[in-house]
Amino acid sequence: MSSSNIQLEAAWKEQLKDEFEKPYFSELRNFLKQEKQAGKTIYPAGQNIFNAFNSTPFEKVKVVIIGQDPYHGPSQAHGLCFSVQEGIKPPPSLVNIFKELKSDIDGYTIPQHGCLQKWADQGVFLMNAILTVEGNNPASHQKKGWEEFTNAAIQKLSSHRQGLVFMLWGAFAQQKAALIDDRKHFILKAAHPSPLSAYNGFFGCRHFSKANEILVSEGKTPIDWQT
């Protein structure tokens, strides 16, 4: 996974090119290589690790949703936070996201699948802070270097873009507010949609309609949240 063979959208690659040359990225690359050589299953599949970046080009980002790390079950993760591939049962946090959408957006229908690719294609940057995980071992790739890389991505968006809406759900995501210039961007905070915390402020946060109101006020096309 050297910078030369990483398939990354051109503008993102330009913004993050320095990261690929830093020692932490070399260490991360070696760690992933060793895990594969040891026969461990890593999610998502290699071609999907940077799916969030490739689905939502740097200049097209309008809304940012930050997750923690990928789903660790078979066929779930495909490189977009909270999203699962079609045919996979939506996990509990995603079910709660759909419930909030139904109460927030007039006419919203809860979908039969959990794939959020349509959001990403419209400019919703669905990035996990950690981009890989060992199968059936949640948070197993924490502190291996991904956080440094994804923090750099947030900082680049903060520095070089204007008027983005950042949705920060839960304490982990809210720590990322320190990387965002709130004089240039809009930060929406709520509890995490997990069943453990959704009733503590995620339900009723109305982030989806608020984001669209902000986008319209900024002269941008709102997101069609129906998937």
PDB file of C-alpha atoms in Angstrom:
ATOM      1  CA  MET A   1       0.000   0.000   0.000  1.00  0.00           C
ATOM      2  CA  SER A   2       2.539   2.577  -1.126  1.00  0.00           C
ATOM      3  CA  SER A   3       1.313   5.944  -2.362  1.00  0.00           C
ATOM      4  CA  SER A   4       1.958   4.842  -5.922  1.00  0.00           C
ATOM      5  CA  ASN A   5      -0.432   1.902  -5.768  1.00  0.00           C
ATOM      6  CA  ILE A   6      -3.143   3.477  -3.611  1.00  0.00           C
ATOM      7  CA  GLN A   7      -6.199   4.096  -5.772  1.00  0.00           C
ATOM      8  CA  LEU A   8      -7.323   7.461  -4.440  1.00  0.00           C
ATOM      9  CA  GLU A   9      -9.380  10.205  -6.050  1.00  0.00           C
ATOM     10  CA  ALA A  10      -6.946  12.713  -7.569  1.00  0.00           C
ATOM     11  CA  ALA A  11      -7.739  15.759  -5.421  1.00  0.00           C
ATOM     12  CA  TRP A  12      -7.710  13.710  -2.208  1.00  0.00           C
ATOM     13  CA  LYS A  13      -4.394  12.173  -3.257  1.00  0.00           C
ATOM     14  CA  GLU A  14      -2.947  15.630  -3.818  1.00  0.00           C
ATOM     15  CA  GLN A  15      -4.204  16.870  -0.437  1.00  0.00           C
ATOM     16  CA  LEU A  16      -2.892  13.821   1.444  1.00  0.00           C
ATOM     17  CA  LYS A  17       0.286  13.062  -0.515  1.00  0.00           C
ATOM     18  CA  ASP A  18       2.569  14.133   2.344  1.00  0.00           C
ATOM     19  CA  GLU A  19       0.887  11.633   4.694  1.00  0.00           C
ATOM     20  CA  PHE A  20       1.953   8.691   2.537  1.00  0.00           C
ATOM     21  CA  GLU A  21       5.603   9.616   3.044  1.00  0.00           C
ATOM     22  CA  LYS A  22       5.467   9.878   6.843  1.00  0.00           C
ATOM     23  CA  PRO A  23       6.881   7.145   9.103  1.00  0.00           C
ATOM     24  CA  TYR A  24       3.493   6.309  10.635  1.00  0.00           C
ATOM     25  CA  PHE A  25       2.057   5.412   7.228  1.00  0.00           C
ATOM     26  CA  SER A  26       4.959   3.094   6.494  1.00  0.00           C
ATOM     27  CA  GLU A  27       4.398   1.420   9.871  1.00  0.00           C
ATOM     28  CA  LEU A  28       0.667   1.119   9.143  1.00  0.00           C
ATOM     29  CA  ARG A  29       1.371  -0.436   5.768  1.00  0.00           C
ATOM     30  CA  ASN A  30       3.733  -2.973   7.365  1.00  0.00           C
ATOM     31  CA  PHE A  31       1.199  -3.796  10.071  1.00  0.00           C
ATOM     32  CA  LEU A  32      -1.528  -4.551   7.507  1.00  0.00           C
ATOM     33  CA  LYS A  33       0.881  -6.631   5.439  1.00  0.00           C
ATOM     34  CA  GLN A  34       1.868  -8.697   8.484  1.00  0.00           C
ATOM     35  CA  GLU A  35      -1.761  -9.217   9.487  1.00  0.00           C
ATOM     36  CA  LYS A  36      -2.568 -10.565   6.018  1.00  0.00           C
ATOM     37  CA  GLN A  37       0.507 -12.781   5.997  1.00  0.00           C
ATOM     38  CA  ALA A  38      -0.617 -14.176   9.345  1.00  0.00           C
ATOM     39  CA  GLY A  39      -3.859 -15.244   7.665  1.00  0.00           C
ATOM     40  CA  LYS A  40      -6.102 -12.746   9.433  1.00  0.00           C
ATOM     41  CA  THR A  41      -9.270 -11.515   7.750  1.00  0.00           C
ATOM     42  CA  ILE A  42      -9.320  -7.744   7.298  1.00  0.00           C
ATOM     43  CA  TYR A  43     -12.385  -5.649   6.516  1.00  0.00           C
ATOM     44  CA  PRO A  44     -13.270  -3.956   4.279  1.00  0.00           C
ATOM     45  CA  ALA A  45     -11.815  -5.611   1.167  1.00  0.00           C
ATOM     46  CA  GLY A  46      -8.708  -3.852  -0.116  1.00  0.00           C
ATOM     47  CA  GLN A  47     -10.437  -2.071  -2.990  1.00  0.00           C
ATOM     48  CA  ASN A  48     -12.962  -0.565  -0.538  1.00  0.00           C
ATOM     49  CA  ILE A  49     -10.586   0.749   2.139  1.00  0.00           C
ATOM     50  CA  PHE A  50     -10.654   4.241   0.582  1.00  0.00           C
ATOM     51  CA  ASN A  51     -14.243   4.030  -0.681  1.00  0.00           C
ATOM     52  CA  ALA A  52     -15.327   7.161   1.232  1.00  0.00           C
ATOM     53  CA  PHE A  53     -12.601   9.198  -0.485  1.00  0.00           C
ATOM     54  CA  ASN A  54     -13.236   7.760  -3.939  1.00  0.00           C
ATOM     55  CA  SER A  55     -17.021   8.077  -3.695  1.00  0.00           C
ATOM     56  CA  THR A  56     -16.905  11.696  -2.518  1.00  0.00           C
ATOM     57  CA  PRO A  57     -14.151  13.699  -4.247  1.00  0.00           C
ATOM     58  CA  PHE A  58     -12.465  16.389  -2.149  1.00  0.00           C
ATOM     59  CA  GLU A  59     -14.091  19.280  -4.015  1.00  0.00           C
ATOM     60  CA  LYS A  60     -17.556  17.652  -3.884  1.00  0.00           C
ATOM     61  CA  VAL A  61     -17.779  17.184  -0.096  1.00  0.00           C
ATOM     62  CA  LYS A  62     -20.748  19.025   1.436  1.00  0.00           C
ATOM     63  CA  VAL A  63     -21.498  17.071   4.627  1.00  0.00           C
ATOM     64  CA  VAL A  64     -19.113  15.047   6.807  1.00  0.00           C
ATOM     65  CA  ILE A  65     -20.218  12.156   9.037  1.00  0.00           C
ATOM     66  CA  ILE A  66     -17.467  10.518  11.096  1.00  0.00           C
ATOM     67  CA  GLY A  67     -17.642   6.939  12.336  1.00  0.00           C
ATOM     68  CA  GLN A  68     -15.164   5.098  14.541  1.00  0.00           C
ATOM     69  CA  ASP A  69     -14.088   1.902  12.771  1.00  0.00           C
ATOM     70  CA  PRO A  70     -15.543  -0.462  10.165  1.00  0.00           C
ATOM     71  CA  TYR A  71     -18.092  -3.173  10.859  1.00  0.00           C
ATOM     72  CA  HIS A  72     -16.257  -6.396  11.684  1.00  0.00           C
ATOM     73  CA  GLY A  73     -18.759  -8.996  10.446  1.00  0.00           C
ATOM     74  CA  PRO A  74     -18.609 -10.807   7.084  1.00  0.00           C
ATOM     75  CA  SER A  75     -19.637  -8.717   4.058  1.00  0.00           C
ATOM     76  CA  GLN A  76     -20.740  -5.735   6.184  1.00  0.00           C
ATOM     77  CA  ALA A  77     -18.039  -3.094   5.758  1.00  0.00           C
ATOM     78  CA  HIS A  78     -17.509  -1.461   2.374  1.00  0.00           C
ATOM     79  CA  GLY A  79     -15.619   1.688   3.270  1.00  0.00           C
ATOM     80  CA  LEU A  80     -18.491   4.053   4.131  1.00  0.00           C
ATOM     81  CA  CYS A  81     -19.178   4.643   7.833  1.00  0.00           C
ATOM     82  CA  PHE A  82     -22.493   3.296   9.175  1.00  0.00           C
ATOM     83  CA  SER A  83     -23.266   1.773   5.747  1.00  0.00           C
ATOM     84  CA  VAL A  84     -23.551  -1.923   4.907  1.00  0.00           C
ATOM     85  CA  GLN A  85     -23.624  -3.558   1.519  1.00  0.00           C
ATOM     86  CA  GLU A  86     -26.961  -4.421  -0.046  1.00  0.00           C
ATOM     87  CA  GLY A  87     -28.321  -7.745   1.159  1.00  0.00           C
ATOM     88  CA  ILE A  88     -26.833  -7.286   4.657  1.00  0.00           C
ATOM     89  CA  LYS A  89     -29.160  -6.586   7.586  1.00  0.00           C
ATOM     90  CA  PRO A  90     -28.741  -2.964   8.792  1.00  0.00           C
ATOM     91  CA  PRO A  91     -26.961  -2.897  12.192  1.00  0.00           C
ATOM     92  CA  PRO A  92     -28.672  -1.251  15.194  1.00  0.00           C
ATOM     93  CA  SER A  93     -27.009   2.173  14.860  1.00  0.00           C
ATOM     94  CA  LEU A  94     -28.048   2.389  11.221  1.00  0.00           C
ATOM     95  CA  VAL A  95     -31.598   1.344  12.107  1.00  0.00           C
ATOM     96  CA  ASN A  96     -31.683   4.269  14.541  1.00  0.00           C
ATOM     97  CA  ILE A  97     -30.331   6.643  11.882  1.00  0.00           C
ATOM     98  CA  PHE A  98     -33.226   5.608   9.642  1.00  0.00           C
ATOM     99  CA  LYS A  99     -35.706   6.109  12.516  1.00  0.00           C
ATOM    100  CA  GLU A 100     -34.417   9.647  13.058  1.00  0.00           C
ATOM    101  CA  LEU A 101     -34.638  10.359   9.333  1.00  0.00           C
ATOM    102  CA  LYS A 102     -38.265   9.202   9.283  1.00  0.00           C
ATOM    103  CA  SER A 103     -39.173  11.612  12.073  1.00  0.00           C
ATOM    104  CA  ASP A 104     -37.051  14.447  10.631  1.00  0.00           C
ATOM    105  CA  ILE A 105     -37.662  14.393   6.872  1.00  0.00           C
ATOM    106  CA  ASP A 106     -41.198  14.649   5.500  1.00  0.00           C
ATOM    107  CA  GLY A 107     -42.103  11.672   3.350  1.00  0.00           C
ATOM    108  CA  TYR A 108     -39.007   9.666   4.265  1.00  0.00           C
ATOM    109  CA  THR A 109     -39.468   5.911   3.953  1.00  0.00           C
ATOM    110  CA  ILE A 110     -37.194   3.548   5.899  1.00  0.00           C
ATOM    111  CA  PRO A 111     -35.352   1.546   3.221  1.00  0.00           C
ATOM    112  CA  GLN A 112     -35.143  -2.225   2.964  1.00  0.00           C
ATOM    113  CA  HIS A 113     -31.336  -2.080   2.750  1.00  0.00           C
ATOM    114  CA  GLY A 114     -28.518  -0.301   4.572  1.00  0.00           C
ATOM    115  CA  CYS A 115     -26.314   0.910   1.721  1.00  0.00           C
ATOM    116  CA  LEU A 116     -25.557   4.646   1.959  1.00  0.00           C
ATOM    117  CA  GLN A 117     -23.667   4.873  -1.332  1.00  0.00           C
ATOM    118  CA  LYS A 118     -26.303   7.303  -2.647  1.00  0.00           C
ATOM    119  CA  TRP A 119     -25.409   9.744   0.139  1.00  0.00           C
ATOM    120  CA  ALA A 120     -21.709   9.506  -0.661  1.00  0.00           C
ATOM    121  CA  ASP A 121     -22.403  10.125  -4.349  1.00  0.00           C
ATOM    122  CA  GLN A 122     -24.182  13.379  -3.421  1.00  0.00           C
ATOM    123  CA  GLY A 123     -21.357  14.778  -1.296  1.00  0.00           C
ATOM    124  CA  VAL A 124     -21.790  13.159   2.117  1.00  0.00           C
ATOM    125  CA  PHE A 125     -18.281  12.127   3.173  1.00  0.00           C
ATOM    126  CA  LEU A 126     -18.823   8.955   5.228  1.00  0.00           C
ATOM    127  CA  MET A 127     -15.421   8.427   6.811  1.00  0.00           C
ATOM    128  CA  ASN A 128     -14.454   6.121   9.630  1.00  0.00           C
ATOM    129  CA  ALA A 129     -11.574   7.408  11.756  1.00  0.00           C
ATOM    130  CA  ILE A 130     -10.028   3.935  11.452  1.00  0.00           C
ATOM    131  CA  LEU A 131     -10.240   2.488   7.946  1.00  0.00           C
ATOM    132  CA  THR A 132      -9.650  -1.229   8.599  1.00  0.00           C
ATOM    133  CA  VAL A 133     -10.498  -3.852  11.218  1.00  0.00           C
ATOM    134  CA  GLU A 134      -9.770  -7.529  11.843  1.00  0.00           C
ATOM    135  CA  GLY A 135     -12.790  -9.758  11.308  1.00  0.00           C
ATOM    136  CA  ASN A 136     -14.831 -10.313  14.490  1.00  0.00           C
ATOM    137  CA  ASN A 137     -12.433  -8.143  16.487  1.00  0.00           C
ATOM    138  CA  PRO A 138     -13.818  -4.599  16.872  1.00  0.00           C
ATOM    139  CA  ALA A 139     -11.386  -1.690  17.308  1.00  0.00           C
ATOM    140  CA  SER A 140      -8.471  -4.071  16.608  1.00  0.00           C
ATOM    141  CA  HIS A 141      -6.736  -1.571  14.317  1.00  0.00           C
ATOM    142  CA  GLN A 142      -6.910   1.364  16.702  1.00  0.00           C
ATOM    143  CA  LYS A 143      -3.702   3.337  17.206  1.00  0.00           C
ATOM    144  CA  LYS A 144      -1.980   1.767  14.208  1.00  0.00           C
ATOM    145  CA  GLY A 145      -1.818   5.010  12.216  1.00  0.00           C
ATOM    146  CA  TRP A 146      -5.226   5.387  10.618  1.00  0.00           C
ATOM    147  CA  GLU A 147      -6.311   8.072  13.089  1.00  0.00           C
ATOM    148  CA  GLU A 148      -3.397  10.263  12.038  1.00  0.00           C
ATOM    149  CA  PHE A 149      -4.330   9.841   8.383  1.00  0.00           C
ATOM    150  CA  THR A 150      -8.029  10.564   8.838  1.00  0.00           C
ATOM    151  CA  ASN A 151      -7.314  13.509  11.148  1.00  0.00           C
ATOM    152  CA  ALA A 152      -5.236  14.946   8.304  1.00  0.00           C
ATOM    153  CA  ALA A 153      -8.215  14.499   5.968  1.00  0.00           C
ATOM    154  CA  ILE A 154     -10.478  16.432   8.365  1.00  0.00           C
ATOM    155  CA  GLN A 155      -7.889  19.198   8.703  1.00  0.00           C
ATOM    156  CA  LYS A 156      -7.544  19.481   4.918  1.00  0.00           C
ATOM    157  CA  LEU A 157     -11.301  19.849   4.545  1.00  0.00           C
ATOM    158  CA  SER A 158     -11.348  22.449   7.310  1.00  0.00           C
ATOM    159  CA  SER A 159      -8.485  24.442   5.774  1.00  0.00           C
ATOM    160  CA  HIS A 160      -9.289  24.271   2.059  1.00  0.00           C
ATOM    161  CA  ARG A 161     -13.076  24.097   1.907  1.00  0.00           C
ATOM    162  CA  GLN A 162     -15.791  26.461   3.127  1.00  0.00           C
ATOM    163  CA  GLY A 163     -19.278  26.012   4.581  1.00  0.00           C
ATOM    164  CA  LEU A 164     -19.200  22.264   5.204  1.00  0.00           C
ATOM    165  CA  VAL A 165     -21.595  20.626   7.655  1.00  0.00           C
ATOM    166  CA  PHE A 166     -19.891  18.280  10.123  1.00  0.00           C
ATOM    167  CA  MET A 167     -22.194  15.864  11.971  1.00  0.00           C
ATOM    168  CA  LEU A 168     -20.396  14.655  15.089  1.00  0.00           C
ATOM    169  CA  TRP A 169     -22.261  11.842  16.840  1.00  0.00           C
ATOM    170  CA  GLY A 170     -20.980  10.665  20.202  1.00  0.00           C
ATOM    171  CA  ALA A 171     -17.917  11.541  22.263  1.00  0.00           C
ATOM    172  CA  PHE A 172     -15.404   9.962  19.884  1.00  0.00           C
ATOM    173  CA  ALA A 173     -16.558  11.967  16.865  1.00  0.00           C
ATOM    174  CA  GLN A 174     -16.984  15.135  18.905  1.00  0.00           C
ATOM    175  CA  GLN A 175     -13.283  15.076  19.780  1.00  0.00           C
ATOM    176  CA  LYS A 176     -12.684  15.822  16.093  1.00  0.00           C
ATOM    177  CA  ALA A 177     -14.236  19.274  16.533  1.00  0.00           C
ATOM    178  CA  ALA A 178     -10.781  20.459  17.629  1.00  0.00           C
ATOM    179  CA  LEU A 179      -9.597  19.886  14.033  1.00  0.00           C
ATOM    180  CA  ILE A 180     -12.376  21.977  12.455  1.00  0.00           C
ATOM    181  CA  ASP A 181     -12.458  25.759  12.040  1.00  0.00           C
ATOM    182  CA  ASP A 182     -15.963  26.621  13.262  1.00  0.00           C
ATOM    183  CA  ARG A 183     -15.673  30.121  11.817  1.00  0.00           C
ATOM    184  CA  LYS A 184     -15.731  28.586   8.321  1.00  0.00           C
ATOM    185  CA  HIS A 185     -17.848  25.491   8.870  1.00  0.00           C
ATOM    186  CA  PHE A 186     -20.976  24.287  10.670  1.00  0.00           C
ATOM    187  CA  ILE A 187     -20.666  21.703  13.452  1.00  0.00           C
ATOM    188  CA  LEU A 188     -23.712  19.711  14.568  1.00  0.00           C
ATOM    189  CA  LYS A 189     -23.289  17.562  17.689  1.00  0.00           C
ATOM    190  CA  ALA A 190     -25.516  14.809  19.069  1.00  0.00           C
ATOM    191  CA  ALA A 191     -25.355  11.532  20.946  1.00  0.00           C
ATOM    192  CA  HIS A 192     -24.259   8.452  19.040  1.00  0.00           C
ATOM    193  CA  PRO A 193     -27.068   6.546  17.251  1.00  0.00           C
ATOM    194  CA  SER A 194     -26.122   3.330  19.066  1.00  0.00           C
ATOM    195  CA  PRO A 195     -29.016   1.774  21.050  1.00  0.00           C
ATOM    196  CA  LEU A 196     -26.938   2.519  24.170  1.00  0.00           C
ATOM    197  CA  SER A 197     -27.115   6.280  23.621  1.00  0.00           C
ATOM    198  CA  ALA A 198     -29.636   7.176  20.904  1.00  0.00           C
ATOM    199  CA  TYR A 199     -32.270   8.188  23.465  1.00  0.00           C
ATOM    200  CA  ASN A 200     -29.774  10.571  25.109  1.00  0.00           C
ATOM    201  CA  GLY A 201     -29.983  13.090  22.293  1.00  0.00           C
ATOM    202  CA  PHE A 202     -29.617  11.440  18.911  1.00  0.00           C
ATOM    203  CA  PHE A 203     -33.342  10.953  18.488  1.00  0.00           C
ATOM    204  CA  GLY A 204     -34.778  14.404  17.882  1.00  0.00           C
ATOM    205  CA  CYS A 205     -31.471  16.022  16.877  1.00  0.00           C
ATOM    206  CA  ARG A 206     -32.862  16.712  13.374  1.00  0.00           C
ATOM    207  CA  HIS A 207     -29.375  16.877  11.898  1.00  0.00           C
ATOM    208  CA  PHE A 208     -30.543  15.838   8.447  1.00  0.00           C
ATOM    209  CA  SER A 209     -33.033  18.662   7.962  1.00  0.00           C
ATOM    210  CA  LYS A 210     -30.656  21.118   9.665  1.00  0.00           C
ATOM    211  CA  ALA A 211     -27.867  20.134   7.284  1.00  0.00           C
ATOM    212  CA  ASN A 212     -30.109  20.723   4.296  1.00  0.00           C
ATOM    213  CA  GLU A 213     -31.194  24.125   5.622  1.00  0.00           C
ATOM    214  CA  ILE A 214     -27.534  25.079   5.970  1.00  0.00           C
ATOM    215  CA  LEU A 215     -26.674  23.818   2.481  1.00  0.00           C
ATOM    216  CA  VAL A 216     -29.519  25.811   0.943  1.00  0.00           C
ATOM    217  CA  SER A 217     -28.430  28.933   2.862  1.00  0.00           C
ATOM    218  CA  GLU A 218     -24.926  28.386   1.437  1.00  0.00           C
ATOM    219  CA  GLY A 219     -26.309  28.176  -2.104  1.00  0.00           C
ATOM    220  CA  LYS A 220     -25.744  24.424  -2.348  1.00  0.00           C
ATOM    221  CA  THR A 221     -28.092  21.631  -3.416  1.00  0.00           C
ATOM    222  CA  PRO A 222     -29.572  19.835  -0.384  1.00  0.00           C
ATOM    223  CA  ILE A 223     -29.030  16.117   0.131  1.00  0.00           C
ATOM    224  CA  ASP A 224     -31.736  13.653  -0.857  1.00  0.00           C
ATOM    225  CA  TRP A 225     -31.501  11.414   2.216  1.00  0.00           C
ATOM    226  CA  GLN A 226     -33.784   8.735   0.762  1.00  0.00           C
ATOM    227  CA  THR A 227     -31.736   5.657  -0.138  1.00  0.00           C
TER     228      THR A 227
END
